[in-house]
Each structure stands twice: as C-alpha cells, then as structure tokens.
C-alpha cells in the first residue's frame, strides 16, 4: 500500500518553508501521497527519506517491457484488483509458442500467419503480440536460428529453454531485442539471471505448483544477488482453480500489501493446463487468464476463431470503465436502408449503440440509425444530463444530411425519452415524432408494427 | 527456500443465500435430482479464502416452439427435437444439463399468442420427460408473462420450479404465484447494482423468503457489453459478501441467449477471414462468455449449444478443485 499523506508528512522537514510551492509541509505531503507532485520539489528532504519515499512511490506491480521500438510490449503497472475500482492499464500480451521441433516449412508458415494476423473491432486493430520460441532439442544452433527468424517479424519474443547455453545462443542471435528469458528456476537462476542482466532482457522466474513462499524467496535471491529487476512471475500452476488462486494472491500481495517480491507481471501457459487437451479448453483457460490477472499468455494452438474470441475478451476487460468506448456520432445504415426505411435515433454510448444496432439488424428490417453525440452516455443518463434533448437531436438530424436520403419525415425516439416528443416537434417542424420501445429488445416488434 | 508472504485472505461478513431448485418425491415433487446453489462466503472459486459448498450449474435453454431466428449452427446441432419441447428437454438432460430453462415463447402475442392451457400442457410434458429441475420463462411481454407463469406455477405445484423473468413492472403477480405454489422467482434487472437491490427488497416485502429468489443481473455477450455485466456482477457480489443482505442471492446468467445474438455466432458468411471457423468461433463465443461470468460469480449458467455444455462443465469442475498448495 502506498504511504498516506500523514506518514509522508512525518518524514518531511516540517518547517513549512513554502519553497516547494505549497503553503505547508502537510499540504505538500498530501500532494505527494496523491502522486501529483515530485519529491524533488522539496530542497531539504534527507537522503534517507528520499530512499524510503521512492520505494513507496514505485508502482506496486513493476512495469516490464519486452522488446524495443515498434515491437515493444509493456505489461504490469496495474493498480487495482477489480477493473471497476479504476481500470486495468496494460492488457495482457498474447503469444504463440513455436517449438524448435517444427520443420522449416511448418515453422515459417505458422510464424507468417501469426505475424500477419490483424483484425479490426470497434475501430481498433487487434494483433498477436509475439511468439515464444521453445527449445525442444537442446541444440543451441537450431534455437538461435529459429529465434533470429522470429526476430524478423514485428513481434515481441519469449525465449524458452532450461539450458543456459542454449538460452545464451538465442539471446546472442537477437541482441538488443530484449526478449523475455524463460525461465530462472531454483536450479539455474544464477546463470539465467546473469544472462538476462548481460543482454538487458527481462527474466521470468518460475516457481513450483503455486508455492508462493518459494517463489518470493527465489525472487529475493535474484534481485539481491543478481541485480536483475525486470522480472515476470510464473507460480507454476497450470489448472483452473490453482491458477486463479495463485494469480489472485500475487495480485493482492502486490497491490494491497505492497509486497515487492511478488510485485511483477504474471505469465500463463493455458495450453499446459490439466485437461487443456483441446483447443477449446486451452482457449477457455486463456480467457480466465485475461479475466483474472494474467499479463503474458502463451498459447500453443494457433486458431483464428479462438484468437478472435480472446482478442475480443481482452478488449472488453481492458476497456476503461471510466471512459466507455464511444461510437462516432453520425448516420449509420443498417441492412442497406432505402428512402422509405424508418429513421431511429439513439446515443453514442457504445453499449447503447451495439444493442440498438444489433436489434435492428436482427429484425431483418433495414433502417437508418442516427447516433447523436451524447458524450458516451446511455439514453437515460444523457437525457438527465441534458446531452440528449430535443435541441441536440434536431441539430443532429440536420447535420446528418438524412433529409436528402429519406422521403418521409418521421423519426423514432427511445421510449425512455417519450417526454421530449413535444419539444422535438417544435424543433423539427413538419416531422412526426414516434415513440419507440424503452429497451432495444423491443425494436424488432416495434419495426414490425410500424411496417404493418 | 522460503520467504514470508503476507496473508491476503479477505474476511467476508456476508454469505450468499442457499437456494434449492427442484423437489424430489419426499418433498412433494417428482424430480430425480435437485440442485442447490449459493452458500459461498468468498469470491468465486477462491477456496483458500472461504467455502463454496455448491458448484455452479449448467441450465440448458428449451423453447416451447421451434425457434425461427436461431443460428443455423444451433438448428443443426439440436435437429428434430427443436419442435418438441419434451424431447428437446430430455435430450438436453442426456447431454448433461443440470436444469432445464423452458421458454414459453409461443405465448408471445406475435409468436403464437398461446395461453394458460398450452403453458400447462407444455410444463407438464417437460416435467414428465425429465428428472431435473425446471425454470420456466414467459415470453417477455408483461400481460402474457403473468398469464402463463401463473399457469406454470400452478401446474408445477410441489416441483419447486423457478419463474422468470420477474421484473419491476410485473413482479407482484409472479411473486404472488410463487408464494401460492411454493415456487422460486428469477428477479431480473438491467445491469445495475441498485436496481438489482431494489427489486430484491420489493420481492422481500411481499414475504417471499430469500431462499426463493435467484437474481439475473442481465448478461452481455462477449464483444457486446460483457465488461459491463462483468463489473456489475463483481460489484454485486462484493457488496453481498461485505454484508449487504439485499444482494446475497445466487446469480443466473443467460450466456447462451446473449452469445447467440452476436453477429459472430449468427453469421458464417461475409465476415472477415480473421474471424476463423464459424463453428469454433461460435462455440467459444458462448463458452468464453460463460467462463468470464463464472469468474464474476454466476451460480447458474444458461447455455444453448449442446457442445458447449461439456466444455463449461469441465471448466466448472476444474474451478471447484481445491488445490492443497495454492
């Protein structure tokens, strides 16, 4: 837990010299606690206090970067347990594991498919973040070759080998690329940590079967003796409940207890899960990792359909609940409407838009959907806030150019704002205002009745 | 090697109410199996922290007439049974359903306008064809819901079925029918913690006991508002565990209904190649919607596709395994 303002105040000079720009040391301490000001603004703070406050101000889960430049992936730095408390910041990286046991053709084919996969959803391009190269043979030469091949793509990299010699060959092949070294264990950590340090690469630390005491001890060894700081944790769990428990404990220890030794991003291998003997089970375990605290997710079965469902889930869960995705205001054509098709109006809150558009589409009846700029609020909220009133709707109708595309002058408003129909009639002279259903689910039958 | 790791167990004051669906012969019903959900005093599946005495269960949606707007994938998977609710329910039970969620769709004024008589007959036939507990949904139109749900409650007297949806606009009639026939209700509210709480209070004011209420906080599909549902359910469950008695009801989610409304499941053609195989995508759309909702506290998951039933049950089994180490 970060320090409170009062705790920080006790460490300050308490002279109220005002040189920091605040009237009192207490006021400055409060700003520090809120992380709105830098400690360096105080010229008189002691070195000891500096060290203490710096460590308290460090994020509870370290930000780790894999790769550089255009293929850089950052994970960690989360600050909450539940997304509604604030938001989740760094969506988990999705990786596919490619084994050195694959033949040339198969390896290149899969690598190409993974690297070129891109799909758009709600206006955002979704991609795979990287590949993990698995050493299957113990051959340093083969490993280095495959790693170098993967490095030609715009992808973040994870290198997987238990053999430090093989690992080094891989790291050498992609110097400066900062791949994740997987993994340091109780047996090999000294060598692996030295390699990670030497090549400026982040290091995964692997524990056993969810034994977090052992994992934390290993982390402490590595951070104190090997000076490796950019770590990723693998608690060693692979199933449903054990993984959920381990990931939850790690997240809570880091955020609620500010426990440094577990304050790192977490990696999941859903394809190794007990019972993950099918694409479906692997994908569902990966869904759990997205929902619950996974930061890097390494998949074994490349399948576009499964990937698309995971990319969509990741986009959902990592949407900032404080700033819901909005759709662009404007006129939307649903199922190719013509000049006689009905005109409906709603707000630009994404869920509202998708509900309404989905129901209109599902009804099988073409329609024009006018989406007003309600600053991302739903119908009732926007109406209450004055962002979805007669004036705004009339303005949106005129700005949309819909009058040139339809022959009628009828507009359907959501049932929840039936009370504005009088005002809207005044704003839109000559138009007929129809009151639609309150919930989107009522749209198909409403449209049916309208047509009858 | 071992380091002291801080204890991160939360102490919760609240516990979810245990609700039993279905009644066997010794309780005045005819069910071969009954289902109890709830009873947990921890967040979902955190066995290190508290008890989760009952696993979440899978209900399967059955309609009283063949759906005319279902994805071709569902139509093919179920085949002929779609036109016979009793055969459909029996098939669902064979495939692993633990509860039947029967929708009296034909009672809708625009989809058949059938009445109490037909509702009674369908409920009777489905009860006779299966040995598992039953949920009965009205067509979602308040007047008709009242008519057919009252009939269903009477017809299934003693069976401890659940009546849905019981919403703010119609809860009085449905709660009265539940009270008169010792049935349960499904209290449905639109994705909002306070509305959910308010409806539970209103139902409680009518003296329906808490072990007769299941709440439906309203589900969104993957890609279509799932995150809202997710966070509202987390907030509902956190409030319940923190001691808010008005939110301590088990939750039911309609993952199948929502997932199969999405374009991703309805459409196999004219979609981006990156969406992949239609069937795989659709099954995972439903399964991942279900998994995500289970992680937030769903106690009953209503599914649609037969092949998703074993997937979700396998996930639940994995989630219920209390690992000694972690």
mmCIF file of C-alpha atoms in Angstrom, chain A residues 64-283:
data_model
loop_
_atom_site.group_PDB
_atom_site.id
_atom_site.type_symbol
_atom_site.label_atom_id
_atom_site.label_comp_id
_atom_site.label_asym_id
_atom_site.label_seq_id
_atom_site.Cartn_x
_atom_site.Cartn_y
_atom_site.Cartn_z
ATOM 1 C CA UNK A 64 8.089 -4.671 -17.690
ATOM 2 C CA UNK A 65 8.930 -4.091 -21.339
ATOM 3 C CA UNK A 66 9.539 -6.870 -23.844
ATOM 4 C CA UNK A 67 11.220 -5.752 -27.000
ATOM 5 C CA UNK A 68 12.042 -2.313 -28.234
ATOM 6 C CA UNK A 69 10.564 0.292 -30.537
ATOM 7 C CA UNK A 70 7.750 -0.864 -32.790
ATOM 8 C CA UNK A 71 7.581 -4.347 -31.278
ATOM 9 C CA UNK A 72 7.714 -3.168 -27.702
ATOM 10 C CA UNK A 73 5.170 -4.649 -25.344
ATOM 11 C CA UNK A 74 4.657 -3.277 -21.851
ATOM 12 C CA UNK A 75 2.873 -5.200 -19.117
ATOM 13 C CA UNK A 76 2.373 -4.723 -15.398
ATOM 14 C CA UNK A 77 1.943 -1.439 -13.566
ATOM 15 C CA UNK A 78 -1.577 -2.349 -12.526
ATOM 16 C CA UNK A 79 -3.002 -0.569 -9.517
ATOM 17 C CA UNK A 80 -6.308 -2.277 -8.722
ATOM 18 C CA UNK A 81 -7.780 -5.706 -8.026
ATOM 19 C CA UNK A 82 -11.096 -5.071 -9.797
ATOM 20 C CA UNK A 83 -11.479 -3.103 -13.011
ATOM 21 C CA UNK A 84 -14.396 -1.065 -11.625
ATOM 22 C CA UNK A 85 -12.105 0.365 -8.917
ATOM 23 C CA UNK A 86 -10.308 2.320 -11.621
ATOM 24 C CA UNK A 87 -9.230 0.423 -14.698
ATOM 25 C CA UNK A 88 -6.755 -2.187 -15.854
ATOM 26 C CA UNK A 89 -3.959 -0.437 -17.725
ATOM 27 C CA UNK A 90 -1.784 -2.852 -19.670
ATOM 28 C CA UNK A 91 -3.643 -5.540 -21.492
ATOM 29 C CA UNK A 92 -2.005 -8.964 -21.391
ATOM 30 C CA UNK A 93 0.309 -9.844 -24.243
ATOM 31 C CA UNK A 94 -0.903 -12.795 -26.319
ATOM 32 C CA UNK A 95 1.871 -15.075 -27.569
ATOM 33 C CA UNK A 96 2.041 -18.290 -29.539
ATOM 34 C CA UNK A 97 4.661 -20.883 -28.733
ATOM 35 C CA UNK A 98 6.641 -22.304 -31.641
ATOM 36 C CA UNK A 99 8.845 -25.290 -30.939
ATOM 37 C CA UNK A 100 12.240 -25.862 -32.497
ATOM 38 C CA UNK A 101 10.942 -29.365 -33.234
ATOM 39 C CA UNK A 102 8.840 -27.915 -36.070
ATOM 40 C CA UNK A 103 10.130 -28.400 -39.616
ATOM 41 C CA UNK A 104 11.263 -25.401 -41.639
ATOM 42 C CA UNK A 105 8.059 -25.103 -43.588
ATOM 43 C CA UNK A 106 5.732 -25.539 -40.686
ATOM 44 C CA UNK A 107 7.664 -23.073 -38.557
ATOM 45 C CA UNK A 108 7.756 -20.362 -41.218
ATOM 46 C CA UNK A 109 4.143 -20.939 -42.143
ATOM 47 C CA UNK A 110 2.914 -20.547 -38.582
ATOM 48 C CA UNK A 111 5.199 -17.611 -37.924
ATOM 49 C CA UNK A 112 3.860 -15.815 -41.012
ATOM 50 C CA UNK A 113 0.255 -16.445 -40.047
ATOM 51 C CA UNK A 114 0.805 -15.201 -36.505
ATOM 52 C CA UNK A 115 2.731 -12.114 -37.567
ATOM 53 C CA UNK A 116 0.266 -11.096 -40.244
ATOM 54 C CA UNK A 117 -2.910 -11.712 -38.261
ATOM 55 C CA UNK A 118 -4.806 -8.484 -37.790
ATOM 56 C CA UNK A 119 -8.471 -7.851 -37.227
ATOM 57 C CA UNK A 120 -10.423 -4.712 -36.505
ATOM 58 C CA UNK A 121 -13.012 -4.418 -33.772
ATOM 59 C CA UNK A 122 -14.822 -1.250 -32.665
ATOM 60 C CA UNK A 123 -12.349 0.708 -34.734
ATOM 61 C CA UNK A 124 -9.274 -0.806 -33.095
ATOM 62 C CA UNK A 125 -6.751 -3.045 -34.837
ATOM 63 C CA UNK A 126 -6.153 -6.198 -32.805
ATOM 64 C CA UNK A 127 -2.990 -8.273 -33.224
ATOM 65 C CA UNK A 128 -0.948 -11.032 -31.654
ATOM 66 C CA UNK A 129 1.822 -9.533 -29.539
ATOM 67 C CA UNK A 130 4.554 -12.057 -30.010
ATOM 68 C CA UNK A 131 5.908 -15.575 -30.225
ATOM 69 C CA UNK A 132 7.659 -17.782 -27.719
ATOM 70 C CA UNK A 133 10.408 -19.969 -29.142
ATOM 71 C CA UNK A 134 10.590 -23.269 -27.300
ATOM 72 C CA UNK A 135 13.871 -25.153 -27.250
ATOM 73 C CA UNK A 136 12.852 -28.761 -27.842
ATOM 74 C CA UNK A 137 16.165 -30.374 -28.759
ATOM 75 C CA UNK A 138 18.844 -28.736 -26.660
ATOM 76 C CA UNK A 139 20.588 -27.605 -29.827
ATOM 77 C CA UNK A 140 21.926 -24.079 -29.425
ATOM 78 C CA UNK A 141 22.343 -23.718 -33.169
ATOM 79 C CA UNK A 142 18.734 -24.606 -34.023
ATOM 80 C CA UNK A 143 17.431 -22.401 -31.231
ATOM 81 C CA UNK A 144 19.455 -19.398 -32.380
ATOM 82 C CA UNK A 145 18.284 -19.913 -35.943
ATOM 83 C CA UNK A 146 14.609 -20.018 -35.003
ATOM 84 C CA UNK A 147 14.899 -17.052 -32.660
ATOM 85 C CA UNK A 148 16.580 -15.000 -35.380
ATOM 86 C CA UNK A 149 13.857 -15.986 -37.813
ATOM 87 C CA UNK A 150 11.138 -14.849 -35.406
ATOM 88 C CA UNK A 151 13.002 -11.607 -34.791
ATOM 89 C CA UNK A 152 12.496 -10.632 -38.414
ATOM 90 C CA UNK A 153 8.829 -10.047 -37.604
ATOM 91 C CA UNK A 154 7.280 -7.150 -35.730
ATOM 92 C CA UNK A 155 6.725 -9.320 -32.698
ATOM 93 C CA UNK A 156 7.815 -9.387 -29.074
ATOM 94 C CA UNK A 157 9.800 -12.506 -28.165
ATOM 95 C CA UNK A 158 9.958 -15.026 -25.356
ATOM 96 C CA UNK A 159 12.855 -17.493 -25.320
ATOM 97 C CA UNK A 160 12.121 -20.774 -23.583
ATOM 98 C CA UNK A 161 14.911 -23.126 -22.589
ATOM 99 C CA UNK A 162 16.082 -24.690 -19.356
ATOM 100 C CA UNK A 163 19.671 -24.798 -20.632
ATOM 101 C CA UNK A 164 21.674 -21.575 -20.092
ATOM 102 C CA UNK A 165 23.973 -22.377 -23.012
ATOM 103 C CA UNK A 166 21.039 -22.678 -25.402
ATOM 104 C CA UNK A 167 19.496 -19.540 -23.924
ATOM 105 C CA UNK A 168 22.653 -17.589 -24.500
ATOM 106 C CA UNK A 169 22.777 -18.637 -28.138
ATOM 107 C CA UNK A 170 19.238 -17.317 -28.549
ATOM 108 C CA UNK A 171 19.992 -14.047 -26.799
ATOM 109 C CA UNK A 172 23.077 -13.535 -28.931
ATOM 110 C CA UNK A 173 21.042 -14.021 -32.080
ATOM 111 C CA UNK A 174 18.758 -11.096 -31.200
ATOM 112 C CA UNK A 175 20.970 -8.709 -29.263
ATOM 113 C CA UNK A 176 19.252 -5.513 -28.259
ATOM 114 C CA UNK A 177 15.835 -7.053 -28.807
ATOM 115 C CA UNK A 178 15.124 -7.594 -25.073
ATOM 116 C CA UNK A 179 13.208 -10.880 -25.286
ATOM 117 C CA UNK A 180 11.817 -12.428 -22.130
ATOM 118 C CA UNK A 181 14.175 -15.099 -20.791
ATOM 119 C CA UNK A 182 12.078 -18.053 -19.633
ATOM 120 C CA UNK A 183 12.902 -19.107 -17.038
ATOM 121 C CA UNK A 184 15.011 -18.868 -13.920
ATOM 122 C CA UNK A 185 14.283 -21.734 -11.526
ATOM 123 C CA UNK A 186 15.672 -22.713 -8.153
ATOM 124 C CA UNK A 187 18.215 -24.850 -10.050
ATOM 125 C CA UNK A 188 19.531 -22.487 -12.720
ATOM 126 C CA UNK A 189 18.720 -18.962 -11.550
ATOM 127 C CA UNK A 190 22.279 -17.749 -11.188
ATOM 128 C CA UNK A 191 23.178 -18.424 -14.783
ATOM 129 C CA UNK A 192 19.840 -17.297 -16.190
ATOM 130 C CA UNK A 193 19.849 -14.077 -14.185
ATOM 131 C CA UNK A 194 23.400 -13.333 -15.307
ATOM 132 C CA UNK A 195 22.371 -13.820 -18.931
ATOM 133 C CA UNK A 196 19.325 -11.602 -18.565
ATOM 134 C CA UNK A 197 21.478 -8.935 -16.995
ATOM 135 C CA UNK A 198 24.155 -9.215 -19.639
ATOM 136 C CA UNK A 199 21.706 -8.933 -22.546
ATOM 137 C CA UNK A 200 19.408 -6.354 -20.946
ATOM 138 C CA UNK A 201 16.481 -8.749 -21.103
ATOM 139 C CA UNK A 202 13.596 -9.253 -18.685
ATOM 140 C CA UNK A 203 13.630 -12.545 -16.795
ATOM 141 C CA UNK A 204 10.819 -14.922 -15.944
ATOM 142 C CA UNK A 205 11.074 -16.617 -12.556
ATOM 143 C CA UNK A 206 9.376 -19.956 -12.275
ATOM 144 C CA UNK A 207 8.120 -21.390 -9.012
ATOM 145 C CA UNK A 208 6.612 -24.766 -8.257
ATOM 146 C CA UNK A 209 2.926 -25.675 -8.057
ATOM 147 C CA UNK A 210 1.799 -22.347 -6.660
ATOM 148 C CA UNK A 211 4.265 -22.287 -3.763
ATOM 149 C CA UNK A 212 4.435 -18.507 -3.414
ATOM 150 C CA UNK A 213 6.777 -18.548 -0.408
ATOM 151 C CA UNK A 214 9.321 -20.397 -2.509
ATOM 152 C CA UNK A 215 8.733 -18.104 -5.483
ATOM 153 C CA UNK A 216 9.145 -14.956 -3.364
ATOM 154 C CA UNK A 217 12.360 -16.334 -1.854
ATOM 155 C CA UNK A 218 13.722 -17.045 -5.330
ATOM 156 C CA UNK A 219 12.799 -13.520 -6.418
ATOM 157 C CA UNK A 220 14.587 -12.112 -3.377
ATOM 158 C CA UNK A 221 17.720 -14.115 -4.199
ATOM 159 C CA UNK A 222 17.661 -12.917 -7.775
ATOM 160 C CA UNK A 223 17.002 -9.246 -7.033
ATOM 161 C CA UNK A 224 19.542 -9.054 -4.231
ATOM 162 C CA UNK A 225 22.357 -11.166 -5.652
ATOM 163 C CA UNK A 226 21.974 -10.964 -9.412
ATOM 164 C CA UNK A 227 20.724 -7.382 -9.654
ATOM 165 C CA UNK A 228 18.039 -8.458 -12.097
ATOM 166 C CA UNK A 229 14.991 -6.253 -11.583
ATOM 167 C CA UNK A 230 12.797 -6.704 -14.617
ATOM 168 C CA UNK A 231 11.038 -9.896 -13.671
ATOM 169 C CA UNK A 232 7.921 -11.821 -14.681
ATOM 170 C CA UNK A 233 6.433 -14.450 -12.390
ATOM 171 C CA UNK A 234 5.272 -17.966 -13.177
ATOM 172 C CA UNK A 235 3.887 -19.520 -9.998
ATOM 173 C CA UNK A 236 3.942 -22.906 -11.721
ATOM 174 C CA UNK A 237 0.197 -23.549 -11.578
ATOM 175 C CA UNK A 238 -1.488 -24.813 -14.728
ATOM 176 C CA UNK A 239 -5.082 -25.688 -13.875
ATOM 177 C CA UNK A 240 -8.251 -23.659 -13.268
ATOM 178 C CA UNK A 241 -8.613 -23.138 -9.521
ATOM 179 C CA UNK A 242 -4.914 -23.326 -8.613
ATOM 180 C CA UNK A 243 -4.003 -20.729 -11.234
ATOM 181 C CA UNK A 244 -6.859 -18.461 -10.182
ATOM 182 C CA UNK A 245 -5.764 -18.741 -6.540
ATOM 183 C CA UNK A 246 -2.072 -18.127 -7.252
ATOM 184 C CA UNK A 247 -2.691 -15.181 -9.609
ATOM 185 C CA UNK A 248 -5.177 -13.646 -7.163
ATOM 186 C CA UNK A 249 -2.775 -13.989 -4.239
ATOM 187 C CA UNK A 250 0.078 -12.449 -6.226
ATOM 188 C CA UNK A 251 -2.102 -9.521 -7.315
ATOM 189 C CA UNK A 252 -3.397 -8.921 -3.799
ATOM 190 C CA UNK A 253 0.032 -9.229 -2.158
ATOM 191 C CA UNK A 254 1.439 -6.669 -4.600
ATOM 192 C CA UNK A 255 -1.400 -4.170 -4.516
ATOM 193 C CA UNK A 256 -2.897 -4.465 -1.050
ATOM 194 C CA UNK A 257 0.284 -5.304 0.878
ATOM 195 C CA UNK A 258 2.841 -3.593 -1.367
ATOM 196 C CA UNK A 259 4.831 -6.831 -1.180
ATOM 197 C CA UNK A 260 7.747 -6.171 -3.516
ATOM 198 C CA UNK A 261 8.876 -9.738 -4.042
ATOM 199 C CA UNK A 262 5.633 -10.568 -5.843
ATOM 200 C CA UNK A 263 5.123 -7.153 -7.444
ATOM 201 C CA UNK A 264 5.687 -8.279 -11.034
ATOM 202 C CA UNK A 265 3.573 -9.231 -14.041
ATOM 203 C CA UNK A 266 2.460 -12.849 -14.259
ATOM 204 C CA UNK A 267 2.778 -15.300 -17.170
ATOM 205 C CA UNK A 268 0.275 -18.054 -18.024
ATOM 206 C CA UNK A 269 0.551 -21.182 -20.179
ATOM 207 C CA UNK A 270 -3.070 -22.259 -20.712
ATOM 208 C CA UNK A 271 -2.070 -24.942 -23.215
ATOM 209 C CA UNK A 272 -0.215 -26.820 -20.491
ATOM 210 C CA UNK A 273 -3.292 -26.884 -18.282
ATOM 211 C CA UNK A 274 -4.546 -30.067 -16.727
ATOM 212 C CA UNK A 275 -7.417 -31.005 -19.014
ATOM 213 C CA UNK A 276 -6.344 -28.492 -21.672
ATOM 214 C CA UNK A 277 -6.144 -31.258 -24.229
ATOM 215 C CA UNK A 278 -8.270 -29.388 -26.728
ATOM 216 C CA UNK A 279 -8.280 -26.022 -28.424
ATOM 217 C CA UNK A 280 -11.494 -25.178 -26.583
ATOM 218 C CA UNK A 281 -10.125 -25.885 -23.101
ATOM 219 C CA UNK A 282 -6.884 -24.051 -23.808
ATOM 220 C CA UNK A 283 -8.842 -21.043 -25.051
#
